[in-house]
Coordinates of C-alpha atoms and ligand atoms in Angstrom, one line a residue:
M1 CA -194.9 -113.1 -78.8
K2 CA -193.1 -110.8 -76.4
S3 CA -189.8 -110.7 -78.2
K4 CA -188.0 -112.2 -81.2
S5 CA -184.8 -112.3 -79.2
A6 CA -183.6 -115.8 -78.5
R7 CA -181.7 -114.7 -75.4
P8 CA -183.0 -114.6 -71.8
L9 CA -185.1 -111.5 -71.6
R10 CA -183.4 -108.3 -70.5
R11 CA -185.1 -105.5 -68.5
F12 CA -186.1 -102.9 -71.1
W13 CA -185.7 -100.2 -68.5
G14 CA -182.3 -100.9 -66.9
W15 CA -179.5 -103.2 -66.2
G16 CA -180.0 -106.9 -65.9
L17 CA -182.3 -109.7 -66.8
E18 CA -186.1 -109.6 -66.2
S19 CA -185.5 -112.5 -63.8
D20 CA -182.8 -110.7 -61.7
E21 CA -183.6 -109.6 -58.2
L22 CA -181.9 -107.5 -55.6
L23 CA -180.8 -109.2 -52.4
P24 CA -182.3 -107.9 -49.2
T25 CA -178.8 -106.7 -48.1
E26 CA -178.5 -104.8 -51.4
I27 CA -181.9 -103.1 -50.9
A28 CA -180.7 -102.0 -47.5
I29 CA -177.5 -100.6 -49.1
I30 CA -179.5 -98.7 -51.7
Q31 CA -181.9 -97.3 -49.1
G32 CA -179.0 -96.1 -47.1
M33 CA -177.5 -94.4 -50.2
M34 CA -180.9 -92.8 -51.0
A35 CA -181.2 -91.5 -47.4
R36 CA -177.6 -90.1 -47.5
L37 CA -178.4 -88.2 -50.7
G38 CA -181.5 -86.7 -49.2
I39 CA -184.2 -88.6 -51.1
A40 CA -187.5 -88.3 -49.3
R41 CA -188.9 -91.8 -50.0
R42 CA -187.7 -94.8 -48.1
T43 CA -189.0 -97.6 -50.4
L44 CA -187.6 -98.3 -53.8
P45 CA -189.7 -97.0 -56.7
T46 CA -191.6 -99.3 -59.0
P47 CA -189.9 -99.8 -62.4
P48 CA -191.8 -98.9 -65.6
T49 CA -193.9 -101.5 -67.3
E50 CA -194.4 -101.9 -71.0
S51 CA -198.0 -100.9 -70.9
E52 CA -197.1 -97.5 -69.6
F53 CA -195.6 -96.6 -73.0
S54 CA -197.7 -95.9 -76.0
L55 CA -195.5 -96.6 -79.0
P56 CA -196.4 -95.0 -82.4
A57 CA -197.0 -97.5 -85.2
P58 CA -193.9 -98.2 -87.3
R59 CA -193.6 -95.7 -90.1
I60 CA -192.6 -98.3 -92.7
T61 CA -193.2 -101.9 -93.6
P62 CA -190.1 -104.1 -93.9
P63 CA -189.8 -106.2 -97.1
S64 CA -191.7 -109.5 -96.9
S65 CA -188.5 -111.5 -97.6
L66 CA -187.1 -110.2 -94.3
E67 CA -190.2 -110.5 -92.3
D68 CA -188.9 -113.1 -89.8
T69 CA -185.9 -111.0 -89.1
F70 CA -187.9 -107.9 -88.0
S71 CA -189.7 -107.3 -84.8
D72 CA -192.1 -104.6 -83.6
T73 CA -193.1 -106.1 -80.3
P74 CA -193.2 -103.4 -77.5
H75 CA -190.6 -105.2 -75.6
D76 CA -188.1 -105.3 -78.5
R77 CA -188.7 -101.7 -79.4
L78 CA -188.5 -100.4 -75.8
S79 CA -185.4 -102.4 -75.1
H80 CA -183.6 -100.9 -78.2
A81 CA -184.8 -97.3 -77.6
Y82 CA -181.9 -96.4 -75.3
G83 CA -178.5 -97.6 -74.1
K84 CA -177.5 -97.6 -70.4
S85 CA -176.4 -94.1 -69.5
F86 CA -177.8 -92.1 -66.6
A87 CA -179.8 -90.1 -69.2
D88 CA -181.2 -93.3 -70.7
A89 CA -182.2 -94.6 -67.3
V90 CA -183.8 -91.5 -66.0
R91 CA -185.8 -91.1 -69.2
M92 CA -187.0 -94.7 -69.0
W93 CA -188.1 -94.1 -65.3
N94 CA -189.8 -91.0 -66.4
R95 CA -191.7 -93.0 -69.1
D96 CA -190.2 -90.6 -71.6
L97 CA -189.4 -92.1 -75.0
P98 CA -188.8 -89.6 -77.8
N99 CA -187.0 -91.9 -80.3
P100 CA -188.1 -95.6 -80.2
P101 CA -186.9 -97.6 -83.2
D102 CA -189.7 -98.4 -85.7
W103 CA -188.3 -101.9 -86.0
V104 CA -185.7 -104.1 -84.4
A105 CA -184.0 -106.4 -86.9
F106 CA -182.2 -109.7 -85.7
P107 CA -180.3 -110.8 -88.9
P108 CA -179.4 -114.5 -88.7
D109 CA -176.4 -114.1 -91.0
E110 CA -174.3 -111.7 -93.0
Q111 CA -176.5 -112.0 -96.1
A112 CA -179.4 -110.7 -94.0
V113 CA -177.2 -107.7 -92.9
I114 CA -176.5 -107.0 -96.5
D115 CA -180.1 -107.2 -97.5
I116 CA -181.2 -104.9 -94.6
L117 CA -178.6 -102.3 -95.6
D118 CA -179.7 -102.5 -99.2
W119 CA -183.4 -102.0 -98.3
A120 CA -182.7 -99.3 -95.8
G121 CA -180.6 -97.4 -98.4
R122 CA -183.3 -97.6 -101.0
E123 CA -186.0 -96.5 -98.5
N124 CA -184.1 -93.8 -96.6
V125 CA -184.2 -95.7 -93.3
A126 CA -181.6 -95.0 -90.7
V127 CA -179.9 -98.1 -89.3
V128 CA -178.4 -98.2 -85.8
P129 CA -176.2 -101.2 -85.2
Y130 CA -176.8 -102.7 -81.7
G131 CA -174.5 -105.1 -79.9
G132 CA -175.4 -105.4 -76.2
G133 CA -176.9 -101.9 -75.9
S134 CA -174.6 -101.0 -73.0
S135 CA -173.5 -97.7 -74.6
V136 CA -173.2 -94.9 -72.0
C137 CA -172.9 -92.1 -74.5
G138 CA -176.0 -92.3 -76.6
G139 CA -174.5 -94.7 -79.2
V140 CA -177.6 -96.8 -79.8
E141 CA -180.5 -94.3 -79.3
P142 CA -182.2 -94.0 -82.7
A143 CA -182.1 -90.2 -82.4
V144 CA -181.2 -89.5 -86.0
G145 CA -182.7 -86.2 -86.8
S146 CA -185.7 -85.5 -89.1
S147 CA -184.5 -86.4 -92.5
Y148 CA -185.1 -90.2 -92.4
R149 CA -188.4 -92.1 -93.1
A150 CA -187.9 -94.5 -90.2
T151 CA -185.3 -96.2 -88.0
V152 CA -184.2 -99.8 -87.5
S153 CA -182.1 -101.0 -84.6
L154 CA -179.9 -103.8 -86.0
D155 CA -179.3 -106.3 -83.2
L156 CA -176.4 -108.6 -83.9
E157 CA -177.4 -111.2 -81.2
R158 CA -177.8 -114.1 -83.7
L159 CA -174.1 -113.7 -84.8
N160 CA -172.9 -115.3 -81.7
Y161 CA -170.4 -118.1 -82.4
V162 CA -166.7 -118.8 -81.9
V163 CA -166.3 -120.0 -85.5
E164 CA -162.7 -121.2 -85.6
V165 CA -159.8 -121.5 -83.3
D166 CA -156.1 -121.4 -84.4
R167 CA -154.3 -122.8 -81.4
A168 CA -150.8 -122.4 -83.0
S169 CA -151.3 -118.6 -83.4
R170 CA -153.4 -118.4 -80.3
S171 CA -156.3 -116.7 -82.1
A172 CA -159.9 -117.3 -83.0
R173 CA -162.5 -116.1 -85.5
I174 CA -165.4 -114.9 -83.5
Q175 CA -168.8 -113.4 -84.5
A176 CA -169.5 -109.9 -83.5
G177 CA -172.8 -110.4 -81.6
I178 CA -171.4 -112.7 -79.0
L179 CA -171.7 -111.5 -75.4
G180 CA -168.7 -111.6 -73.0
P181 CA -169.7 -114.6 -70.9
D182 CA -170.6 -116.7 -74.0
L183 CA -167.3 -115.8 -75.7
E184 CA -165.3 -116.9 -72.6
R185 CA -167.4 -120.1 -72.2
D186 CA -166.6 -121.1 -75.8
L187 CA -162.9 -120.4 -75.5
R188 CA -162.5 -122.2 -72.2
P189 CA -162.3 -125.7 -73.6
H190 CA -159.4 -124.6 -75.7
G191 CA -157.6 -123.3 -72.6
L192 CA -157.8 -119.8 -74.0
T193 CA -159.2 -116.5 -73.0
L194 CA -159.7 -113.0 -74.6
R195 CA -159.3 -111.6 -71.1
H196 CA -161.3 -108.5 -71.9
Y197 CA -163.4 -107.7 -68.9
P198 CA -165.2 -104.3 -69.1
Q199 CA -167.5 -103.7 -66.2
S200 CA -170.3 -104.2 -68.8
F201 CA -168.9 -107.7 -69.7
Q202 CA -172.2 -109.5 -69.0
F203 CA -174.2 -107.5 -71.5
S204 CA -171.8 -106.2 -74.1
T205 CA -170.5 -107.8 -77.3
L206 CA -167.3 -108.3 -79.2
G207 CA -168.5 -106.1 -82.1
G208 CA -169.5 -103.4 -79.6
W209 CA -166.1 -103.5 -77.9
I210 CA -164.2 -103.3 -81.2
V211 CA -166.1 -100.3 -82.6
T212 CA -166.1 -98.4 -79.4
R213 CA -162.4 -99.3 -78.7
A214 CA -163.5 -100.5 -75.2
G215 CA -161.1 -100.6 -72.3
G216 CA -160.9 -103.9 -70.4
H217 CA -159.0 -105.9 -67.9
Y218 CA -155.5 -104.7 -68.3
A219 CA -154.6 -101.5 -66.4
T220 CA -151.4 -101.2 -68.4
L221 CA -149.9 -102.3 -71.7
H222 CA -152.9 -103.9 -73.5
T223 CA -155.5 -101.5 -72.2
H224 CA -157.9 -101.4 -75.2
I225 CA -159.5 -104.1 -77.2
D226 CA -157.6 -102.8 -80.3
E227 CA -154.5 -104.7 -79.1
F228 CA -156.3 -108.0 -79.6
V229 CA -157.8 -107.4 -83.0
Q230 CA -155.9 -109.4 -85.6
S231 CA -158.3 -108.8 -88.5
V232 CA -161.9 -107.7 -88.8
R233 CA -164.8 -108.0 -91.3
M234 CA -167.3 -105.2 -91.8
I235 CA -170.4 -105.1 -94.0
T236 CA -170.9 -101.6 -95.4
P237 CA -173.6 -100.3 -97.8
A238 CA -170.9 -100.1 -100.5
G239 CA -169.5 -103.7 -99.9
V240 CA -167.4 -105.8 -97.6
V241 CA -164.2 -104.6 -95.9
E242 CA -162.1 -107.4 -94.6
T243 CA -158.6 -106.9 -93.2
R244 CA -155.8 -109.6 -93.4
R245 CA -154.8 -111.8 -90.5
L246 CA -151.3 -110.6 -89.6
P247 CA -149.4 -110.6 -86.3
G248 CA -148.2 -107.1 -87.2
S249 CA -147.8 -104.9 -90.2
G250 CA -146.2 -101.6 -91.1
A251 CA -148.1 -101.2 -94.4
G252 CA -149.6 -97.7 -94.3
P253 CA -152.4 -96.5 -92.1
D254 CA -153.8 -99.5 -90.2
P255 CA -157.2 -100.6 -91.6
N256 CA -158.1 -102.4 -88.3
Q257 CA -157.7 -99.1 -86.5
F258 CA -159.9 -97.4 -89.1
I259 CA -162.7 -99.8 -88.2
A260 CA -162.0 -99.9 -84.5
G261 CA -163.7 -96.8 -83.0
S262 CA -166.1 -96.4 -86.0
E263 CA -169.1 -96.7 -83.7
G264 CA -171.4 -98.1 -86.4
V265 CA -171.1 -95.1 -88.8
L266 CA -169.0 -96.9 -91.4
G267 CA -170.5 -100.4 -91.4
V268 CA -171.6 -103.4 -89.4
V269 CA -168.8 -105.5 -88.0
T270 CA -169.8 -109.1 -88.3
E271 CA -166.7 -111.0 -87.1
A272 CA -163.1 -110.6 -86.2
W273 CA -160.0 -112.8 -85.6
M274 CA -158.9 -112.0 -82.1
R275 CA -155.6 -112.6 -80.4
L276 CA -156.1 -114.7 -77.3
Q277 CA -154.2 -115.5 -74.2
D278 CA -153.5 -118.7 -72.2
R279 CA -155.5 -118.7 -69.0
P280 CA -153.4 -117.2 -66.2
T281 CA -152.3 -119.6 -63.4
F282 CA -150.0 -117.3 -61.5
R283 CA -151.3 -114.3 -59.6
A284 CA -150.2 -111.8 -57.0
S285 CA -152.2 -109.0 -55.5
A286 CA -151.9 -106.3 -52.9
S287 CA -154.1 -103.6 -51.4
I288 CA -152.0 -100.6 -50.5
R289 CA -153.0 -97.6 -48.4
F290 CA -151.4 -94.2 -48.6
S291 CA -151.6 -91.3 -46.2
G292 CA -152.0 -88.7 -49.0
F293 CA -153.3 -88.7 -52.6
A294 CA -150.2 -86.9 -54.1
A295 CA -147.8 -89.6 -52.8
A296 CA -150.2 -92.3 -54.2
V297 CA -150.3 -90.6 -57.6
N298 CA -146.5 -90.4 -57.7
C299 CA -146.2 -94.0 -56.7
V300 CA -148.5 -95.1 -59.6
R301 CA -146.5 -93.0 -62.0
A302 CA -143.3 -94.8 -60.9
L303 CA -145.1 -98.1 -61.3
A304 CA -146.4 -97.2 -64.7
Q305 CA -142.9 -96.1 -65.8
S306 CA -141.1 -99.1 -64.3
G307 CA -141.8 -101.6 -67.1
L308 CA -143.3 -104.0 -64.6
N309 CA -146.7 -103.7 -66.3
P310 CA -149.1 -104.7 -63.6
T311 CA -152.4 -106.2 -64.8
N312 CA -154.2 -104.2 -62.2
C313 CA -153.1 -100.8 -61.0
R314 CA -156.3 -99.0 -59.8
L315 CA -155.9 -96.1 -57.6
L316 CA -158.9 -94.8 -55.6
D317 CA -158.9 -91.3 -54.3
P318 CA -160.3 -90.7 -50.7
A319 CA -163.8 -89.8 -52.0
E320 CA -163.9 -93.0 -54.1
V321 CA -162.7 -95.1 -51.1
A322 CA -165.5 -93.6 -49.0
W323 CA -168.1 -94.1 -51.8
T324 CA -167.2 -97.7 -52.4
G325 CA -166.5 -98.5 -48.7
V326 CA -163.1 -100.1 -49.6
G327 CA -160.3 -100.5 -47.0
D328 CA -160.6 -98.1 -44.0
G329 CA -163.0 -95.9 -46.0
R330 CA -160.6 -93.0 -45.8
S331 CA -157.1 -93.5 -47.2
P332 CA -156.3 -93.4 -50.9
T333 CA -156.0 -97.1 -51.9
L334 CA -154.2 -98.8 -54.7
V335 CA -155.3 -102.2 -55.9
L336 CA -152.2 -103.7 -57.5
G337 CA -152.1 -107.0 -59.2
F338 CA -150.0 -109.2 -61.6
E339 CA -150.9 -112.3 -63.5
S340 CA -149.3 -114.7 -65.9
A341 CA -149.9 -118.0 -67.5
D342 CA -146.2 -118.6 -67.8
H343 CA -144.1 -117.5 -64.8
E344 CA -144.1 -117.0 -61.1
L345 CA -144.6 -113.3 -60.1
R346 CA -142.8 -113.0 -56.9
P347 CA -139.9 -110.9 -58.4
W348 CA -142.4 -108.5 -60.1
M349 CA -144.4 -108.0 -56.9
K350 CA -141.2 -107.7 -54.8
R351 CA -139.9 -104.8 -57.0
A352 CA -143.4 -103.2 -57.2
L353 CA -143.6 -103.2 -53.4
E354 CA -140.2 -101.6 -53.1
L355 CA -141.5 -98.7 -55.1
V356 CA -144.7 -98.6 -53.0
R357 CA -142.6 -98.3 -49.8
D358 CA -140.5 -95.5 -51.4
F359 CA -143.7 -93.5 -51.5
G360 CA -144.9 -94.4 -48.1
G361 CA -147.5 -97.0 -49.1
E362 CA -148.6 -99.6 -46.5
Y363 CA -149.9 -103.1 -47.0
D364 CA -150.4 -106.4 -45.3
T365 CA -147.3 -108.5 -46.2
A366 CA -149.0 -111.7 -45.1
A367 CA -152.0 -111.1 -47.4
V368 CA -149.7 -110.5 -50.4
E369 CA -147.9 -113.8 -49.6
R370 CA -151.2 -115.6 -49.2
S371 CA -152.4 -114.2 -52.6
M372 CA -149.4 -115.8 -54.4
Q373 CA -149.8 -119.1 -52.6
A374 CA -153.5 -119.2 -53.2
A375 CA -152.9 -118.7 -56.9
A376 CA -150.2 -121.4 -57.0
S377 CA -152.5 -123.9 -55.3
G378 CA -155.4 -123.0 -57.7
A379 CA -157.5 -121.5 -54.9
D380 CA -158.6 -118.0 -55.8
D381 CA -160.3 -117.1 -52.5
E382 CA -157.5 -114.7 -51.4
H383 CA -158.1 -112.6 -54.5
R384 CA -161.8 -112.2 -53.5
R385 CA -161.1 -111.0 -50.0
G386 CA -159.9 -107.7 -48.6
A387 CA -160.0 -104.3 -50.3
A388 CA -159.6 -105.8 -53.8
G389 CA -162.5 -108.2 -53.3
A390 CA -164.8 -105.5 -51.8
W391 CA -164.0 -103.2 -54.7
R392 CA -164.7 -105.9 -57.2
D393 CA -168.1 -106.8 -55.7
A394 CA -169.2 -103.1 -55.6
F395 CA -167.9 -102.7 -59.2
I396 CA -170.0 -105.6 -60.5
R397 CA -173.2 -104.8 -58.6
M398 CA -173.2 -101.0 -58.9
P399 CA -175.1 -100.9 -62.2
Y400 CA -177.9 -102.9 -60.6
W401 CA -178.0 -100.5 -57.6
R402 CA -178.0 -97.4 -59.7
D403 CA -181.4 -98.0 -61.4
P404 CA -183.8 -97.7 -58.5
M405 CA -181.8 -94.8 -57.1
V406 CA -182.2 -92.9 -60.4
G407 CA -185.9 -93.7 -60.4
A408 CA -186.1 -92.2 -56.9
G409 CA -184.4 -88.9 -57.9
A410 CA -180.6 -89.4 -57.6
I411 CA -178.2 -88.3 -60.3
L412 CA -175.4 -90.9 -60.5
D413 CA -173.1 -90.8 -63.4
T414 CA -169.5 -91.3 -64.5
F415 CA -167.1 -89.8 -67.0
E416 CA -163.6 -90.8 -67.9
T417 CA -160.6 -89.4 -69.7
A418 CA -156.8 -89.5 -70.0
I419 CA -154.2 -86.8 -69.4
T420 CA -150.4 -86.6 -69.3
W421 CA -148.7 -86.8 -65.9
D422 CA -147.3 -83.3 -66.1
R423 CA -150.9 -81.8 -66.2
F424 CA -152.6 -84.3 -63.9
D425 CA -152.5 -82.4 -60.6
D426 CA -154.1 -79.3 -61.9
F427 CA -156.5 -81.3 -64.1
Y428 CA -157.7 -83.4 -61.2
G429 CA -158.3 -80.5 -58.9
G430 CA -159.8 -78.3 -61.6
V431 CA -162.2 -81.0 -63.0
R432 CA -163.5 -81.8 -59.5
E433 CA -164.0 -78.2 -58.7
D434 CA -165.8 -77.4 -61.9
V435 CA -168.1 -80.4 -61.7
E436 CA -168.8 -79.7 -58.0
A437 CA -169.7 -76.1 -59.0
A438 CA -171.9 -77.4 -61.8
I439 CA -173.7 -79.7 -59.4
L440 CA -174.4 -76.9 -57.0
Q441 CA -175.5 -74.6 -59.8
A442 CA -177.8 -77.2 -61.4
T443 CA -179.4 -78.7 -58.3
G444 CA -178.9 -76.0 -55.6
R445 CA -177.2 -78.6 -53.4
P446 CA -173.7 -79.9 -53.1
G447 CA -172.9 -83.3 -54.6
S448 CA -169.9 -85.6 -54.4
V449 CA -167.2 -86.2 -57.1
S450 CA -164.7 -89.0 -56.7
C451 CA -162.0 -90.4 -58.9
R452 CA -160.1 -93.6 -59.6
F453 CA -157.5 -94.6 -62.2
T454 CA -158.8 -97.3 -64.5
H455 CA -155.7 -97.6 -66.7
V456 CA -152.3 -96.1 -66.4
Y457 CA -149.6 -95.4 -69.0
P458 CA -145.9 -94.4 -68.8
D459 CA -147.0 -90.9 -70.0
G460 CA -150.2 -90.4 -68.0
P461 CA -153.2 -91.9 -66.2
A462 CA -156.8 -92.5 -67.3
P463 CA -158.9 -90.9 -64.5
Y464 CA -162.5 -92.1 -64.1
F465 CA -164.8 -89.7 -62.2
T466 CA -168.0 -90.7 -60.5
Y467 CA -170.4 -88.1 -59.2
S468 CA -173.6 -88.3 -57.2
A469 CA -176.1 -85.6 -56.5
L470 CA -179.7 -85.1 -55.5
G471 CA -181.6 -84.4 -58.7
S472 CA -184.9 -84.2 -57.0
P473 CA -185.8 -85.0 -53.4
D474 CA -189.4 -86.1 -54.3
G475 CA -188.6 -88.0 -57.5
D476 CA -189.4 -85.3 -60.1
L477 CA -187.3 -86.9 -62.9
A478 CA -187.7 -84.2 -65.4
S479 CA -185.8 -82.0 -62.9
S480 CA -183.1 -84.6 -62.5
L481 CA -182.7 -84.9 -66.3
A482 CA -182.5 -81.1 -66.7
A483 CA -179.9 -80.8 -63.9
W484 CA -177.9 -83.7 -65.4
R485 CA -177.8 -82.0 -68.7
E486 CA -176.1 -78.9 -67.2
I487 CA -173.6 -81.1 -65.2
K488 CA -172.8 -83.3 -68.2
L489 CA -172.2 -80.3 -70.5
A490 CA -169.9 -78.8 -67.8
A491 CA -168.1 -82.1 -67.4
N492 CA -167.5 -82.4 -71.2
E493 CA -166.3 -78.8 -71.3
T494 CA -163.9 -79.0 -68.3
V495 CA -162.4 -82.3 -69.4
T496 CA -161.6 -81.2 -72.9
G497 CA -160.9 -77.6 -72.0
R498 CA -158.3 -78.7 -69.5
G499 CA -156.5 -80.8 -72.1
G500 CA -158.0 -84.3 -71.5
T501 CA -159.6 -86.5 -74.0
I502 CA -163.4 -86.5 -74.2
T503 CA -163.3 -90.3 -73.7
H504 CA -160.6 -92.8 -72.8
H505 CA -162.9 -95.8 -73.5
H506 CA -166.6 -95.0 -73.3
A507 CA -166.7 -93.8 -76.9
V508 CA -168.1 -90.7 -78.5
G509 CA -171.7 -91.7 -79.4
R510 CA -174.1 -88.7 -79.3
D511 CA -173.3 -87.3 -75.9
H512 CA -169.6 -86.7 -76.5
R513 CA -169.8 -85.4 -80.0
S514 CA -169.1 -81.8 -79.1
G515 CA -166.0 -83.0 -77.2
Y516 CA -164.9 -85.1 -80.2
E517 CA -165.3 -82.0 -82.5
H518 CA -163.1 -80.1 -80.1
E519 CA -160.5 -82.9 -79.9
A520 CA -160.2 -84.3 -83.4
P521 CA -158.5 -82.1 -86.0
P522 CA -161.0 -80.5 -88.4
L523 CA -159.2 -81.8 -91.5
F524 CA -159.2 -85.3 -90.0
R525 CA -163.0 -85.1 -89.4
E526 CA -163.5 -84.0 -93.0
A527 CA -161.4 -87.0 -94.2
L528 CA -163.5 -89.3 -91.9
A529 CA -166.7 -87.8 -93.4
A530 CA -165.3 -88.4 -96.9
A531 CA -164.6 -92.1 -96.0
K532 CA -168.1 -92.4 -94.6
A533 CA -169.5 -91.0 -97.9
R534 CA -167.6 -93.7 -99.8
L535 CA -168.7 -96.6 -97.6
D536 CA -172.2 -95.3 -96.7
P537 CA -173.1 -93.1 -99.6
R538 CA -176.7 -92.5 -98.5
G539 CA -175.7 -91.7 -95.0
I540 CA -178.0 -94.3 -93.3
L541 CA -175.6 -95.6 -90.7
N542 CA -176.0 -94.3 -87.1
P543 CA -176.7 -90.7 -88.0
G544 CA -175.9 -88.4 -85.1
V545 CA -172.8 -90.3 -84.0
L546 CA -169.2 -89.1 -84.7
V547 CA -169.7 -87.2 -88.0
D548 CA -172.6 -86.1 -90.1
P549 CA -173.2 -87.9 -93.3
V550 CA -172.2 -85.8 -96.2
G551 CA -175.1 -83.6 -97.4
R552 CA -177.1 -84.0 -94.2
S553 CA -176.9 -81.9 -91.1
V554 CA -177.8 -84.1 -88.2
G555 CA -175.8 -82.4 -85.4
I556 CA -176.2 -83.2 -81.7
T557 CA -179.1 -85.5 -81.1
G558 CA -180.3 -87.6 -78.1
A559 CA -180.0 -86.7 -74.5
L560 CA -178.0 -83.5 -75.1
A561 CA -179.9 -82.2 -78.1
P562 CA -180.1 -78.4 -77.9
H563 CA -183.9 -78.3 -78.4
N564 CA -184.4 -80.4 -75.2
P565 CA -185.9 -78.3 -72.3
Ligands
FAD1 C1 -172.4 -100.6 -66.3 C2 -171.5 -100.3 -67.4 C3 -170.1 -100.5 -67.4 C4 -169.3 -100.2 -68.4 N1 -168.0 -100.5 -68.3 C5 -167.2 -100.3 -69.4 C6 -165.8 -100.6 -69.3 O1 -165.3 -101.1 -68.3 N2 -165.0 -100.4 -70.4 C7 -165.6 -99.9 -71.5 O2 -164.8 -99.7 -72.5 N3 -166.8 -99.5 -71.6 C8 -167.7 -99.7 -70.6 N4 -169.0 -99.4 -70.7 C9 -169.5 -98.9 -72.0 C10 -170.0 -100.0 -73.0 O3 -170.2 -101.2 -72.3 C11 -168.9 -100.2 -74.0 O4 -168.9 -99.1 -74.9 C12 -169.1 -101.4 -74.9 O5 -168.0 -101.6 -75.7 C13 -170.3 -101.4 -75.8 O6 -170.6 -102.7 -76.3 P1 -172.0 -103.2 -76.7 O7 -171.9 -104.5 -77.4 O8 -173.0 -103.1 -75.6 O9 -172.3 -102.1 -77.8 P2 -173.6 -101.2 -78.0 O10 -173.9 -100.4 -76.8 O11 -174.7 -102.0 -78.5 O12 -173.1 -100.2 -79.2 C14 -172.1 -99.3 -78.9 C15 -171.8 -98.6 -80.3 O13 -171.3 -99.5 -81.2 C16 -172.1 -99.7 -82.3 N5 -172.1 -101.1 -82.6 C17 -172.4 -102.1 -81.8 N6 -172.1 -103.3 -82.4 C18 -171.7 -103.0 -83.6 C19 -171.3 -103.8 -84.7 N7 -171.3 -105.2 -84.7 N8 -170.9 -103.2 -85.9 C20 -170.9 -101.9 -85.9 N9 -171.3 -101.1 -84.9 C21 -171.7 -101.6 -83.8 C22 -173.4 -99.1 -81.9 O14 -174.1 -98.6 -83.0 C23 -173.0 -98.0 -80.9 O15 -172.6 -96.8 -81.6 C24 -169.9 -99.7 -69.6 C25 -171.2 -99.5 -69.7 C26 -172.1 -99.8 -68.7 C27 -173.5 -99.6 -68.8

């Protein structure tokens, strides 16, 4: 048996299914990008195969009562050894696997989760909860330090049902292991949607979104999944924590928020009641060009502070426009959109475009009008055309394109943050400068750093930086990884040092832990460690992430571990 997973088999080494293929046009795009970066080879590299890895035998035997739940097939162990960050990809392409899980468990129900945690606690086995494995900060790598007997990756894929729908309160009870597309498929017959679309939607789960406080579809107002969590149920080694279903509550610190963002260190989220939306029927969108980035930023600030709350308000700086090939490939571009299930959006768009004109933004009036008419007639084509459509296509396909480029020697990575408006200008310039300098220092060659806003608030934007560099012209992936480490540490340092958050929505995991320690007040971290000690007294849950278990010093593990060369 290749895998005990019941899902279509995923590539263990990268993004997508084993059956996915690149289109010839995409291969040409990737080859063009490789040539521009200075990569010597012209053909795409051959992905790793399972037989190229020699996995050590599992260090422990699971209890016979749970035998069906556990898998040690090479495919399952390999596909749970890493998440999907640059460092994960490059280590896979380099056939470098320091921390494969001893076992992968696929519990069919909550009782099995409880049994696995009981067994792991007794046997000193570290348990790494696993949703879709799309973590880009080392959240699922079983790099747990040396004080555990073995590691188990606990995959929630069998908890994948929409269990109950409450139409009156527009909410549903949903199991944590469900993937984005399955969740939306099951809500559709009810005319409802969660409308949470991270870029990783296809391969990430409700439970993963909740515990990483993922950022989704809405650029303003309901930016994080937290807004949609009505109540949540979490299995911990000390018992079950289940919060009450309430539309709102002012009773003390919010237990939902305590669980959201816990990244698998406090317990295993098995299900949640989620607040849903009616499916939108009205839409309006516009692609706006600016002659300068400063005017564009001021315009976005005005929009964010206007109370119009656009659904989409993504500003691309000139480097990002060039990188994604959007619009004229030069001018800062704002992708602006509104949607509603209830009302026509002409007045909102009209007022937003007045603000846009105040800041010198230019757009195609006829295309905006067509977008509203297309939505009203049920035809969505207009929303798929133009700069917005081009950006969306690149957005969805980029993870597929990244893998072969990484295998050929490119460094391609992103980092994201948030900062108040008063500090944005200095921050943006300073971060770009520092990361460009780090790329030059680490690789000996200049790279490119671009930025877009993924989310915006009345008090500040969430800038999302993408950088590309030549790690190694001839595909020496150990050099790529070493250079990436230097750049990543510099990015963590400049973002937090200049007053931004270490993460707006990608989570802390292992790779952002030093930034989290810089950002979260020391006494708060002590309180969190004390809460962990109460819920996870033996410290078996996801060691290395967020805070050390009391009595064990795990520290920084994974891709940025200090002992790495
Ligand atoms: C191409 C790409 C695009 C991305 N785009 C976005 C984006 O737009 N917005 C965004 O917010 N993030 C994005 N991410 C990051 C990632 O998808 C999110 O962090 C996502 O929420 C992780 O969900 P997952 O189910 O894959 O969780 P995993 O990666 O499996 O796990 C993430 C963390 O949560 C823990 N965990 C998972 N499930 C549970 C559970 N049921 N109970 C307890 N702990 C659990 C894990 O131990 C780990 O610490 C992107 C990643 C990639 C690769």
